[in-house]
Every structure is written in C-alpha cells, then in structure tokens.
Amino acid sequence: MYEFLLPQLTHDTLLLTVNNRLARFVQSEYTAWQQQQGHQAWRSPQILPLETWLNAQWQLTGDRSLLSAQQSLFLWQSLIENSDTGHGLLRIPETAQQVADAYQLVQQWQLDLATLATSEYEDVQAFAA
C-alpha cells in the first residue's frame, strides 16, 4: 500500500500520521520492506502521530505543559456549571465531553465563534458564549 513511500524514507525523515495506529502500521510496513531488501539492521525514520509530535514540540518550548484530557474536561465542566445555561443541565460531564468535541471541530475548521454567536439556535449561542 505504501510501496511508493517506503524507499523514500531515510533515518533523518520525519513522517507524521493522523493517529497511533497508522504510525505503527507504516513502521511495520517499513520494517517488512527493509527485511525484503535483505537488510538485517537499519536506522529507522521517525514515524509519529501528529499529536505526539506536537506535544513533543510544545515541551521543547519551555516550562509550559499541556493539559491532560482529564484536566481539559474538568475545565469544560467548570465552565458549563458556572454558565447561565448550565444550571438547568442534568448530565454535565456528558455535556462537557460533547462541548469539548465540538470546540475541537470549531478549531479544526477555523470557525469564528462570533459568527456562531449570531446563530438562530439557542444551543449554538450557548456554545459560542
């Protein structure tokens, strides 16, 4: 499947994938390809999921650390509990997870929260707030 890519990988190559599973798969394919070439030892390229690489780059920038998924979810829960619309909700942890997922999509699609705030839907307005 990745036959075109494997010969181009060298020990100083960085290949970013979308998730851990794909990184492991490509690494496995690279190992099999090297063995088919008759090699018994080789220096492997860096094959990493994008999120792992981004976290490593962030750590290199200084003392700052990223929130864990649990810490992030706790902050979302706190925001919802302290919001005007959050007081009437029964399942705040589940809502927090959905809001966190929605916010991630907003970031990925580079949507403007100010535009969302003008939505005709009350839920979208509450999310934007």
PDB file of C-alpha atoms in Angstrom:
ATOM      1  CA  MET A   1       0.000   0.000   0.000  1.00  0.00           C
ATOM      2  CA  TYR A   2       2.848   2.413   0.805  1.00  0.00           C
ATOM      3  CA  GLU A   3       5.377   0.927  -1.622  1.00  0.00           C
ATOM      4  CA  PHE A   4       5.955   4.329  -3.258  1.00  0.00           C
ATOM      5  CA  LEU A   5       6.751   5.918   0.101  1.00  0.00           C
ATOM      6  CA  LEU A   6       8.962   3.331   1.768  1.00  0.00           C
ATOM      7  CA  PRO A   7      12.069   3.747  -0.457  1.00  0.00           C
ATOM      8  CA  GLN A   8      11.995   7.498   0.162  1.00  0.00           C
ATOM      9  CA  LEU A   9      12.218   7.182   3.941  1.00  0.00           C
ATOM     10  CA  THR A  10      15.656   7.680   5.463  1.00  0.00           C
ATOM     11  CA  HIS A  11      16.924   7.772   9.034  1.00  0.00           C
ATOM     12  CA  ASP A  12      16.556  11.567   9.115  1.00  0.00           C
ATOM     13  CA  THR A  13      12.984  11.570   7.751  1.00  0.00           C
ATOM     14  CA  LEU A  14      10.060  12.670   9.885  1.00  0.00           C
ATOM     15  CA  LEU A  15       6.739  11.193   8.777  1.00  0.00           C
ATOM     16  CA  LEU A  16       3.618  12.432  10.566  1.00  0.00           C
ATOM     17  CA  THR A  17       0.452  10.353  10.593  1.00  0.00           C
ATOM     18  CA  VAL A  18      -3.088  11.040  11.728  1.00  0.00           C
ATOM     19  CA  ASN A  19      -3.064   8.550  14.621  1.00  0.00           C
ATOM     20  CA  ASN A  20      -1.057   5.957  16.569  1.00  0.00           C
ATOM     21  CA  ARG A  21      -2.491   3.063  14.629  1.00  0.00           C
ATOM     22  CA  LEU A  22      -1.334   4.401  11.278  1.00  0.00           C
ATOM     23  CA  ALA A  23       2.108   5.229  12.678  1.00  0.00           C
ATOM     24  CA  ARG A  24       2.503   1.634  13.906  1.00  0.00           C
ATOM     25  CA  PHE A  25       1.249   0.284  10.573  1.00  0.00           C
ATOM     26  CA  VAL A  26       3.666   2.362   8.494  1.00  0.00           C
ATOM     27  CA  GLN A  27       6.531   1.422  10.841  1.00  0.00           C
ATOM     28  CA  SER A  28       5.620  -2.244  10.416  1.00  0.00           C
ATOM     29  CA  GLU A  29       5.478  -1.872   6.630  1.00  0.00           C
ATOM     30  CA  TYR A  30       8.855  -0.121   6.659  1.00  0.00           C
ATOM     31  CA  THR A  31      10.368  -2.930   8.733  1.00  0.00           C
ATOM     32  CA  ALA A  32       8.990  -5.567   6.349  1.00  0.00           C
ATOM     33  CA  TRP A  33      10.278  -3.588   3.353  1.00  0.00           C
ATOM     34  CA  GLN A  34      13.767  -3.320   4.882  1.00  0.00           C
ATOM     35  CA  GLN A  35      13.797  -7.073   5.501  1.00  0.00           C
ATOM     36  CA  GLN A  36      12.704  -7.705   1.892  1.00  0.00           C
ATOM     37  CA  GLN A  37      15.678  -5.609   0.786  1.00  0.00           C
ATOM     38  CA  GLY A  38      17.910  -8.084   2.628  1.00  0.00           C
ATOM     39  CA  HIS A  39      18.859  -5.736   5.439  1.00  0.00           C
ATOM     40  CA  GLN A  40      19.349  -7.152   8.908  1.00  0.00           C
ATOM     41  CA  ALA A  41      19.788  -3.765  10.614  1.00  0.00           C
ATOM     42  CA  TRP A  42      18.932  -0.190   9.675  1.00  0.00           C
ATOM     43  CA  ARG A  43      18.314   3.223  11.145  1.00  0.00           C
ATOM     44  CA  SER A  44      14.600   3.909  11.168  1.00  0.00           C
ATOM     45  CA  PRO A  45      12.871   7.157  10.272  1.00  0.00           C
ATOM     46  CA  GLN A  46      10.745   8.940  12.829  1.00  0.00           C
ATOM     47  CA  ILE A  47       7.148   7.900  12.200  1.00  0.00           C
ATOM     48  CA  LEU A  48       4.903   9.676  14.675  1.00  0.00           C
ATOM     49  CA  PRO A  49       1.270  10.631  15.088  1.00  0.00           C
ATOM     50  CA  LEU A  50       0.815  14.374  14.629  1.00  0.00           C
ATOM     51  CA  GLU A  51      -0.495  14.825  18.174  1.00  0.00           C
ATOM     52  CA  THR A  52       2.574  13.112  19.667  1.00  0.00           C
ATOM     53  CA  TRP A  53       4.898  15.286  17.603  1.00  0.00           C
ATOM     54  CA  LEU A  54       3.017  18.482  18.508  1.00  0.00           C
ATOM     55  CA  ASN A  55       3.159  17.623  22.219  1.00  0.00           C
ATOM     56  CA  ALA A  56       6.912  16.996  21.964  1.00  0.00           C
ATOM     57  CA  GLN A  57       7.418  20.330  20.170  1.00  0.00           C
ATOM     58  CA  TRP A  58       5.374  22.104  22.832  1.00  0.00           C
ATOM     59  CA  GLN A  59       7.502  20.583  25.589  1.00  0.00           C
ATOM     60  CA  LEU A  60      10.635  21.895  23.864  1.00  0.00           C
ATOM     61  CA  THR A  61       9.370  25.475  24.090  1.00  0.00           C
ATOM     62  CA  GLY A  62       9.893  25.827  27.823  1.00  0.00           C
ATOM     63  CA  ASP A  63       8.320  25.198  31.193  1.00  0.00           C
ATOM     64  CA  ARG A  64       4.779  25.158  29.871  1.00  0.00           C
ATOM     65  CA  SER A  65       2.843  21.917  29.926  1.00  0.00           C
ATOM     66  CA  LEU A  66      -0.329  20.891  28.157  1.00  0.00           C
ATOM     67  CA  LEU A  67      -3.499  19.946  29.940  1.00  0.00           C
ATOM     68  CA  SER A  68      -4.314  16.276  30.039  1.00  0.00           C
ATOM     69  CA  ALA A  69      -7.631  15.169  28.566  1.00  0.00           C
ATOM     70  CA  GLN A  70      -8.998  14.809  32.095  1.00  0.00           C
ATOM     71  CA  GLN A  71      -7.855  18.301  33.112  1.00  0.00           C
ATOM     72  CA  SER A  72      -9.348  19.791  29.979  1.00  0.00           C
ATOM     73  CA  LEU A  73     -12.648  18.025  30.578  1.00  0.00           C
ATOM     74  CA  PHE A  74     -12.692  19.317  34.162  1.00  0.00           C
ATOM     75  CA  LEU A  75     -12.310  22.891  32.880  1.00  0.00           C
ATOM     76  CA  TRP A  76     -15.140  22.404  30.396  1.00  0.00           C
ATOM     77  CA  GLN A  77     -17.336  21.058  33.200  1.00  0.00           C
ATOM     78  CA  SER A  78     -16.497  24.067  35.362  1.00  0.00           C
ATOM     79  CA  LEU A  79     -17.313  26.470  32.542  1.00  0.00           C
ATOM     80  CA  ILE A  80     -20.651  24.794  31.930  1.00  0.00           C
ATOM     81  CA  GLU A  81     -21.571  24.620  35.626  1.00  0.00           C
ATOM     82  CA  ASN A  82     -20.844  28.339  36.028  1.00  0.00           C
ATOM     83  CA  SER A  83     -22.636  29.433  32.862  1.00  0.00           C
ATOM     84  CA  ASP A  84     -26.164  30.786  32.706  1.00  0.00           C
ATOM     85  CA  THR A  85     -27.360  27.889  30.558  1.00  0.00           C
ATOM     86  CA  GLY A  86     -25.515  25.209  32.509  1.00  0.00           C
ATOM     87  CA  HIS A  87     -27.630  25.441  35.643  1.00  0.00           C
ATOM     88  CA  GLY A  88     -30.517  23.525  34.107  1.00  0.00           C
ATOM     89  CA  LEU A  89     -28.447  20.657  32.740  1.00  0.00           C
ATOM     90  CA  LEU A  90     -28.657  17.218  34.326  1.00  0.00           C
ATOM     91  CA  ARG A  91     -25.658  15.459  32.771  1.00  0.00           C
ATOM     92  CA  ILE A  92     -22.858  17.976  32.866  1.00  0.00           C
ATOM     93  CA  PRO A  93     -19.934  15.524  32.362  1.00  0.00           C
ATOM     94  CA  GLU A  94     -21.506  14.181  29.154  1.00  0.00           C
ATOM     95  CA  THR A  95     -22.320  17.700  28.003  1.00  0.00           C
ATOM     96  CA  ALA A  96     -18.736  18.781  28.728  1.00  0.00           C
ATOM     97  CA  GLN A  97     -17.399  15.975  26.547  1.00  0.00           C
ATOM     98  CA  GLN A  98     -19.707  16.967  23.700  1.00  0.00           C
ATOM     99  CA  VAL A  99     -18.751  20.630  24.054  1.00  0.00           C
ATOM    100  CA  ALA A 100     -15.042  19.723  24.074  1.00  0.00           C
ATOM    101  CA  ASP A 101     -15.506  17.658  20.905  1.00  0.00           C
ATOM    102  CA  ALA A 102     -17.473  20.481  19.271  1.00  0.00           C
ATOM    103  CA  TYR A 103     -14.813  23.025  20.221  1.00  0.00           C
ATOM    104  CA  GLN A 104     -12.133  20.827  18.687  1.00  0.00           C
ATOM    105  CA  LEU A 105     -14.124  20.776  15.440  1.00  0.00           C
ATOM    106  CA  VAL A 106     -14.509  24.563  15.574  1.00  0.00           C
ATOM    107  CA  GLN A 107     -10.725  24.856  15.889  1.00  0.00           C
ATOM    108  CA  GLN A 108     -10.037  22.363  13.100  1.00  0.00           C
ATOM    109  CA  TRP A 109     -12.425  24.134  10.736  1.00  0.00           C
ATOM    110  CA  GLN A 110     -11.186  27.552  11.907  1.00  0.00           C
ATOM    111  CA  LEU A 111     -14.712  28.788  12.544  1.00  0.00           C
ATOM    112  CA  ASP A 112     -15.371  32.162  14.111  1.00  0.00           C
ATOM    113  CA  LEU A 113     -17.145  31.944  17.465  1.00  0.00           C
ATOM    114  CA  ALA A 114     -18.528  35.455  16.978  1.00  0.00           C
ATOM    115  CA  THR A 115     -20.340  34.220  13.883  1.00  0.00           C
ATOM    116  CA  LEU A 116     -21.691  31.229  15.798  1.00  0.00           C
ATOM    117  CA  ALA A 117     -22.975  33.570  18.498  1.00  0.00           C
ATOM    118  CA  THR A 118     -25.353  35.112  15.947  1.00  0.00           C
ATOM    119  CA  SER A 119     -26.984  31.758  15.207  1.00  0.00           C
ATOM    120  CA  GLU A 120     -30.744  31.445  15.437  1.00  0.00           C
ATOM    121  CA  TYR A 121     -30.319  28.319  17.587  1.00  0.00           C
ATOM    122  CA  GLU A 122     -30.141  28.771  21.346  1.00  0.00           C
ATOM    123  CA  ASP A 123     -27.766  25.799  21.813  1.00  0.00           C
ATOM    124  CA  VAL A 124     -25.291  27.236  19.315  1.00  0.00           C
ATOM    125  CA  GLN A 125     -25.470  30.627  21.031  1.00  0.00           C
ATOM    126  CA  ALA A 126     -24.808  28.994  24.410  1.00  0.00           C
ATOM    127  CA  PHE A 127     -21.848  27.103  22.957  1.00  0.00           C
ATOM    128  CA  ALA A 128     -20.384  30.278  21.460  1.00  0.00           C
ATOM    129  CA  ALA A 129     -20.778  32.070  24.780  1.00  0.00           C
TER     130      ALA A 129
END
